PDB file of C-alpha atoms in Angstrom:
ATOM      1  CA  UNK A   1      21.120   6.760  12.049  1.00 86.00           C
ATOM      2  CA  UNK A   2      19.709   4.885   9.016  1.00 85.00           C
ATOM      3  CA  UNK A   3      21.389   7.574   6.736  1.00 88.00           C
ATOM      4  CA  UNK A   4      24.784   6.949   8.342  1.00 89.00           C
ATOM      5  CA  UNK A   5      24.498   3.325   8.079  1.00 89.00           C
ATOM      6  CA  UNK A   6      23.322   3.579   4.364  1.00 89.00           C
ATOM      7  CA  UNK A   7      26.178   5.820   3.517  1.00 90.00           C
ATOM      8  CA  UNK A   8      28.786   3.534   5.170  1.00 92.00           C
ATOM      9  CA  UNK A   9      27.694   0.653   2.782  1.00 89.00           C
ATOM     10  CA  UNK A  10      29.096   0.185  -0.732  1.00 90.00           C
ATOM     11  CA  UNK A  11      27.715   2.382  -3.546  1.00 93.00           C
ATOM     12  CA  UNK A  12      25.145   0.470  -5.051  1.00 94.00           C
ATOM     13  CA  UNK A  13      21.479   0.622  -6.497  1.00 93.00           C
ATOM     14  CA  UNK A  14      20.139  -0.425  -3.152  1.00 93.00           C
ATOM     15  CA  UNK A  15      21.986   2.254  -1.324  1.00 94.00           C
ATOM     16  CA  UNK A  16      20.584   4.878  -3.746  1.00 93.00           C
ATOM     17  CA  UNK A  17      17.080   3.652  -3.053  1.00 95.00           C
ATOM     18  CA  UNK A  18      17.587   3.668   0.712  1.00 94.00           C
ATOM     19  CA  UNK A  19      18.954   7.262   0.528  1.00 93.00           C
ATOM     20  CA  UNK A  20      16.212   8.384  -1.843  1.00 94.00           C
ATOM     21  CA  UNK A  21      13.563   7.194   0.560  1.00 92.00           C
ATOM     22  CA  UNK A  22      15.365   8.669   3.490  1.00 93.00           C
ATOM     23  CA  UNK A  23      15.612  12.052   1.797  1.00 93.00           C
ATOM     24  CA  UNK A  24      11.845  12.036   1.343  1.00 91.00           C
ATOM     25  CA  UNK A  25      11.284  10.997   4.908  1.00 89.00           C
ATOM     26  CA  UNK A  26      13.563  13.840   6.148  1.00 89.00           C
ATOM     27  CA  UNK A  27      11.664  16.146   3.618  1.00 90.00           C
ATOM     28  CA  UNK A  28      14.997  17.139   1.752  1.00 89.00           C
ATOM     29  CA  UNK A  29      13.703  17.502  -1.749  1.00 89.00           C
ATOM     30  CA  UNK A  30      17.013  18.721  -3.250  1.00 93.00           C
ATOM     31  CA  UNK A  31      18.702  15.624  -2.121  1.00 91.00           C
ATOM     32  CA  UNK A  32      15.813  13.480  -3.172  1.00 91.00           C
ATOM     33  CA  UNK A  33      15.962  14.802  -6.670  1.00 93.00           C
ATOM     34  CA  UNK A  34      19.518  13.776  -6.787  1.00 93.00           C
ATOM     35  CA  UNK A  35      18.852  10.255  -5.798  1.00 93.00           C
ATOM     36  CA  UNK A  36      15.800  10.213  -8.216  1.00 95.00           C
ATOM     37  CA  UNK A  37      18.110  11.019 -11.074  1.00 95.00           C
ATOM     38  CA  UNK A  38      20.064   8.052 -10.308  1.00 95.00           C
ATOM     39  CA  UNK A  39      17.242   5.600 -10.630  1.00 95.00           C
ATOM     40  CA  UNK A  40      17.210   3.352 -13.662  1.00 96.00           C
ATOM     41  CA  UNK A  41      14.743   1.370 -15.526  1.00 95.00           C
ATOM     42  CA  UNK A  42      15.227  -1.838 -13.473  1.00 95.00           C
ATOM     43  CA  UNK A  43      12.455  -3.427 -11.408  1.00 95.00           C
ATOM     44  CA  UNK A  44      13.777  -2.526  -8.064  1.00 96.00           C
ATOM     45  CA  UNK A  45      14.386   1.014  -8.854  1.00 96.00           C
ATOM     46  CA  UNK A  46      10.843   1.550 -10.684  1.00 97.00           C
ATOM     47  CA  UNK A  47       9.235  -0.101  -7.649  1.00 96.00           C
ATOM     48  CA  UNK A  48      10.991   2.617  -5.173  1.00 96.00           C
ATOM     49  CA  UNK A  49       9.919   5.152  -7.534  1.00 96.00           C
ATOM     50  CA  UNK A  50       6.253   3.902  -7.570  1.00 97.00           C
ATOM     51  CA  UNK A  51       6.244   3.715  -3.925  1.00 95.00           C
ATOM     52  CA  UNK A  52       7.555   7.264  -3.680  1.00 95.00           C
ATOM     53  CA  UNK A  53       5.037   8.472  -6.055  1.00 96.00           C
ATOM     54  CA  UNK A  54       2.239   6.923  -3.762  1.00 96.00           C
ATOM     55  CA  UNK A  55       3.676   8.384  -0.649  1.00 92.00           C
ATOM     56  CA  UNK A  56       3.875  11.822  -2.208  1.00 94.00           C
ATOM     57  CA  UNK A  57       0.091  11.376  -3.518  1.00 96.00           C
ATOM     58  CA  UNK A  58       1.188  11.198  -7.086  1.00 97.00           C
ATOM     59  CA  UNK A  59      -1.227   8.273  -7.525  1.00 98.00           C
ATOM     60  CA  UNK A  60      -1.526   8.538 -11.348  1.00 98.00           C
ATOM     61  CA  UNK A  61       2.261   8.508 -11.631  1.00 98.00           C
ATOM     62  CA  UNK A  62       2.429   5.302  -9.493  1.00 98.00           C
ATOM     63  CA  UNK A  63      -0.282   3.724 -11.443  1.00 98.00           C
ATOM     64  CA  UNK A  64       1.539   4.444 -14.831  1.00 98.00           C
ATOM     65  CA  UNK A  65       4.760   2.792 -13.466  1.00 98.00           C
ATOM     66  CA  UNK A  66       2.717  -0.178 -12.091  1.00 97.00           C
ATOM     67  CA  UNK A  67       0.876  -0.657 -15.363  1.00 97.00           C
ATOM     68  CA  UNK A  68       4.027  -0.688 -17.258  1.00 97.00           C
ATOM     69  CA  UNK A  69       5.628  -3.103 -14.834  1.00 96.00           C
ATOM     70  CA  UNK A  70       2.672  -5.389 -15.068  1.00 95.00           C
ATOM     71  CA  UNK A  71       2.923  -5.481 -18.900  1.00 95.00           C
ATOM     72  CA  UNK A  72       6.587  -6.531 -18.833  1.00 93.00           C
ATOM     73  CA  UNK A  73       6.340  -8.855 -15.860  1.00 90.00           C
ATOM     74  CA  UNK A  74       2.956 -10.638 -15.946  1.00 90.00           C
ATOM     75  CA  UNK A  75       3.840 -12.920 -13.109  1.00 93.00           C
ATOM     76  CA  UNK A  76       3.993  -9.742 -10.741  1.00 95.00           C
ATOM     77  CA  UNK A  77       0.368 -10.091  -9.800  1.00 95.00           C
ATOM     78  CA  UNK A  78       0.894  -8.407  -6.454  1.00 96.00           C
ATOM     79  CA  UNK A  79       1.327  -5.236  -8.348  1.00 97.00           C
ATOM     80  CA  UNK A  80      -2.570  -5.383  -8.779  1.00 97.00           C
ATOM     81  CA  UNK A  81      -2.783  -4.496  -5.230  1.00 97.00           C
ATOM     82  CA  UNK A  82      -0.684  -1.567  -5.194  1.00 97.00           C
ATOM     83  CA  UNK A  83      -2.718  -0.307  -8.134  1.00 98.00           C
ATOM     84  CA  UNK A  84      -5.861  -0.905  -6.278  1.00 98.00           C
ATOM     85  CA  UNK A  85      -4.545   1.052  -3.486  1.00 97.00           C
ATOM     86  CA  UNK A  86      -3.741   3.831  -5.739  1.00 98.00           C
ATOM     87  CA  UNK A  87      -7.423   3.839  -7.319  1.00 98.00           C
ATOM     88  CA  UNK A  88      -8.837   3.654  -3.891  1.00 98.00           C
ATOM     89  CA  UNK A  89      -7.202   6.768  -2.918  1.00 97.00           C
ATOM     90  CA  UNK A  90      -8.555   8.470  -5.971  1.00 98.00           C
ATOM     91  CA  UNK A  91     -11.977   7.338  -5.131  1.00 98.00           C
ATOM     92  CA  UNK A  92     -12.353   5.003  -8.001  1.00 98.00           C
ATOM     93  CA  UNK A  93     -13.514   2.182  -5.620  1.00 98.00           C
ATOM     94  CA  UNK A  94     -15.035   0.128  -8.481  1.00 98.00           C
ATOM     95  CA  UNK A  95     -11.811   0.051 -10.447  1.00 98.00           C
ATOM     96  CA  UNK A  96      -9.944  -0.843  -7.368  1.00 98.00           C
ATOM     97  CA  UNK A  97     -12.208  -3.793  -6.761  1.00 98.00           C
ATOM     98  CA  UNK A  98     -11.427  -5.054 -10.322  1.00 97.00           C
ATOM     99  CA  UNK A  99      -7.678  -4.711  -9.664  1.00 96.00           C
ATOM    100  CA  UNK A 100      -8.215  -6.826  -6.545  1.00 97.00           C
ATOM    101  CA  UNK A 101     -10.059  -9.511  -7.883  1.00 96.00           C
ATOM    102  CA  UNK A 102      -7.367 -11.537  -9.689  1.00 92.00           C
ATOM    103  CA  UNK A 103      -4.966 -11.297  -6.847  1.00 96.00           C
ATOM    104  CA  UNK A 104      -7.589 -12.298  -4.125  1.00 95.00           C
ATOM    105  CA  UNK A 105      -8.854 -15.198  -6.423  1.00 95.00           C
ATOM    106  CA  UNK A 106      -5.041 -16.509  -6.035  1.00 95.00           C
ATOM    107  CA  UNK A 107      -4.482 -15.174  -2.350  1.00 93.00           C
ATOM    108  CA  UNK A 108      -7.845 -15.368  -0.677  1.00 90.00           C
ATOM    109  CA  UNK A 109      -6.069 -15.229   2.857  1.00 87.00           C
ATOM    110  CA  UNK A 110      -4.400 -11.884   1.977  1.00 91.00           C
ATOM    111  CA  UNK A 111      -5.082  -9.538   4.861  1.00 91.00           C
ATOM    112  CA  UNK A 112      -4.053  -6.398   3.254  1.00 94.00           C
ATOM    113  CA  UNK A 113      -6.040  -7.060  -0.045  1.00 96.00           C
ATOM    114  CA  UNK A 114      -9.019  -8.241   1.763  1.00 95.00           C
ATOM    115  CA  UNK A 115      -8.960  -5.172   3.926  1.00 95.00           C
ATOM    116  CA  UNK A 116      -8.686  -3.074   0.930  1.00 97.00           C
ATOM    117  CA  UNK A 117     -11.664  -4.981  -0.658  1.00 97.00           C
ATOM    118  CA  UNK A 118     -13.542  -4.318   2.497  1.00 97.00           C
ATOM    119  CA  UNK A 119     -12.866  -0.720   2.423  1.00 97.00           C
ATOM    120  CA  UNK A 120     -14.022  -0.388  -1.303  1.00 98.00           C
ATOM    121  CA  UNK A 121     -17.159  -2.179  -0.083  1.00 97.00           C
ATOM    122  CA  UNK A 122     -17.682   0.274   2.622  1.00 97.00           C
ATOM    123  CA  UNK A 123     -17.350   3.179   0.080  1.00 97.00           C
ATOM    124  CA  UNK A 124     -19.465   1.502  -2.626  1.00 97.00           C
ATOM    125  CA  UNK A 125     -22.219  -0.332  -0.557  1.00 97.00           C
ATOM    126  CA  UNK A 126     -22.412  -0.138   3.191  1.00 96.00           C
ATOM    127  CA  UNK A 127     -20.679  -0.931   6.545  1.00 96.00           C
ATOM    128  CA  UNK A 128     -22.404  -4.260   6.624  1.00 96.00           C
ATOM    129  CA  UNK A 129     -21.162  -5.190   3.257  1.00 96.00           C
ATOM    130  CA  UNK A 130     -17.582  -4.214   4.451  1.00 96.00           C
ATOM    131  CA  UNK A 131     -17.890  -6.070   7.715  1.00 95.00           C
ATOM    132  CA  UNK A 132     -19.040  -9.207   6.029  1.00 94.00           C
ATOM    133  CA  UNK A 133     -15.880  -9.205   3.874  1.00 92.00           C
ATOM    134  CA  UNK A 134     -13.683  -8.981   6.962  1.00 90.00           C
ATOM    135  CA  UNK A 135     -15.684 -11.396   8.847  1.00 88.00           C
ATOM    136  CA  UNK A 136     -14.910 -14.264   6.145  1.00 84.00           C
ATOM    137  CA  UNK A 137     -11.073 -13.460   6.646  1.00 84.00           C
ATOM    138  CA  UNK A 138     -11.211 -13.440  10.343  1.00 82.00           C
ATOM    139  CA  UNK A 139     -13.312 -16.639  10.483  1.00 80.00           C
ATOM    140  CA  UNK A 140     -10.672 -18.325   8.271  1.00 77.00           C
ATOM    141  CA  UNK A 141      -7.518 -17.390  10.031  1.00 74.00           C
ATOM    142  CA  UNK A 142      -6.146 -18.997  13.047  1.00 69.00           C
ATOM    143  CA  UNK A 143      -6.503 -17.187  16.514  1.00 68.00           C
ATOM    144  CA  UNK A 144      -2.552 -17.014  16.685  1.00 69.00           C
ATOM    145  CA  UNK A 145      -2.603 -15.055  13.466  1.00 70.00           C
ATOM    146  CA  UNK A 146      -1.812 -11.529  14.450  1.00 72.00           C
ATOM    147  CA  UNK A 147      -0.589  -9.696  11.152  1.00 77.00           C
ATOM    148  CA  UNK A 148      -2.999  -6.749  10.355  1.00 80.00           C
ATOM    149  CA  UNK A 149      -5.264  -7.499  13.259  1.00 82.00           C
ATOM    150  CA  UNK A 150      -4.918  -3.832  14.435  1.00 83.00           C
ATOM    151  CA  UNK A 151      -5.917  -2.399  11.151  1.00 85.00           C
ATOM    152  CA  UNK A 152      -8.785  -4.804  11.012  1.00 89.00           C
ATOM    153  CA  UNK A 153     -10.071  -4.052  14.502  1.00 87.00           C
ATOM    154  CA  UNK A 154      -9.871  -0.293  13.544  1.00 89.00           C
ATOM    155  CA  UNK A 155     -11.685  -0.726  10.338  1.00 91.00           C
ATOM    156  CA  UNK A 156     -14.319  -2.642  11.842  1.00 92.00           C
ATOM    157  CA  UNK A 157     -15.079   0.225  14.257  1.00 93.00           C
ATOM    158  CA  UNK A 158     -15.254   2.351  11.277  1.00 93.00           C
ATOM    159  CA  UNK A 159     -17.699   0.057   9.358  1.00 96.00           C
ATOM    160  CA  UNK A 160     -20.038  -0.243  12.434  1.00 94.00           C
ATOM    161  CA  UNK A 161     -20.286   3.647  12.555  1.00 94.00           C
ATOM    162  CA  UNK A 162     -18.072   3.931  15.658  1.00 93.00           C
ATOM    163  CA  UNK A 163     -19.587   1.215  17.658  1.00 92.00           C
ATOM    164  CA  UNK A 164     -16.946  -0.264  20.043  1.00 88.00           C
ATOM    165  CA  UNK A 165     -14.543   2.869  19.542  1.00 88.00           C
ATOM    166  CA  UNK A 166     -13.929   3.151  23.192  1.00 89.00           C
ATOM    167  CA  UNK A 167     -12.901  -0.302  23.637  1.00 86.00           C
ATOM    168  CA  UNK A 168     -10.836  -0.812  20.494  1.00 83.00           C
ATOM    169  CA  UNK A 169      -9.256   2.900  19.507  1.00 83.00           C
ATOM    170  CA  UNK A 170      -7.405   3.763  22.801  1.00 84.00           C
ATOM    171  CA  UNK A 171      -5.286   0.483  22.433  1.00 80.00           C
ATOM    172  CA  UNK A 172      -4.379   1.513  18.809  1.00 77.00           C
ATOM    173  CA  UNK A 173      -2.865   4.986  19.865  1.00 81.00           C
ATOM    174  CA  UNK A 174       0.766   5.113  18.656  1.00 73.00           C
ATOM    175  CA  UNK A 175       0.132   1.857  16.536  1.00 67.00           C
ATOM    176  CA  UNK A 176      -1.898   3.382  13.629  1.00 58.00           C
ATOM    177  CA  UNK A 177      -0.865   6.788  12.304  1.00 62.00           C
ATOM    178  CA  UNK A 178      -4.308   8.289  12.547  1.00 57.00           C
TER     179      UNK A 178
END
């Protein structure tokens, strides 16, 4: 359905990126490579390529693209979070923390960045250190703020060694991929 809608639109860079990601989602590597060859050295195409590398677990390739982009666009500080995600996946938790620091300093209420920082703390230190990181965020957000709450509840169960799993995890079936 998404492919049909994308193909109905005018030929454009956006159409190529959408079809590129749809080819990956459908597992059609031959078609994916066709769209990959059409990518250019523009911000949107490079972000798309980096995301694809991340999805395909080519973390070093994604990092290379993000590094190049941050050198060319110093104001794109959110790219540090994407690099931090890659470093986390590579088990370089300390490097991931360094990448997050400047972003969190400017965006202390970022759920995704703080969650990643907590996950790094879990791997580097302990579940208590990770839980403390999330507690700060949860204490500062309003009760009506729901973005990311599912992943935070899930991770708190992990950080607590499974405590509360029967109360939290069943409600997350179908919400979180694992």
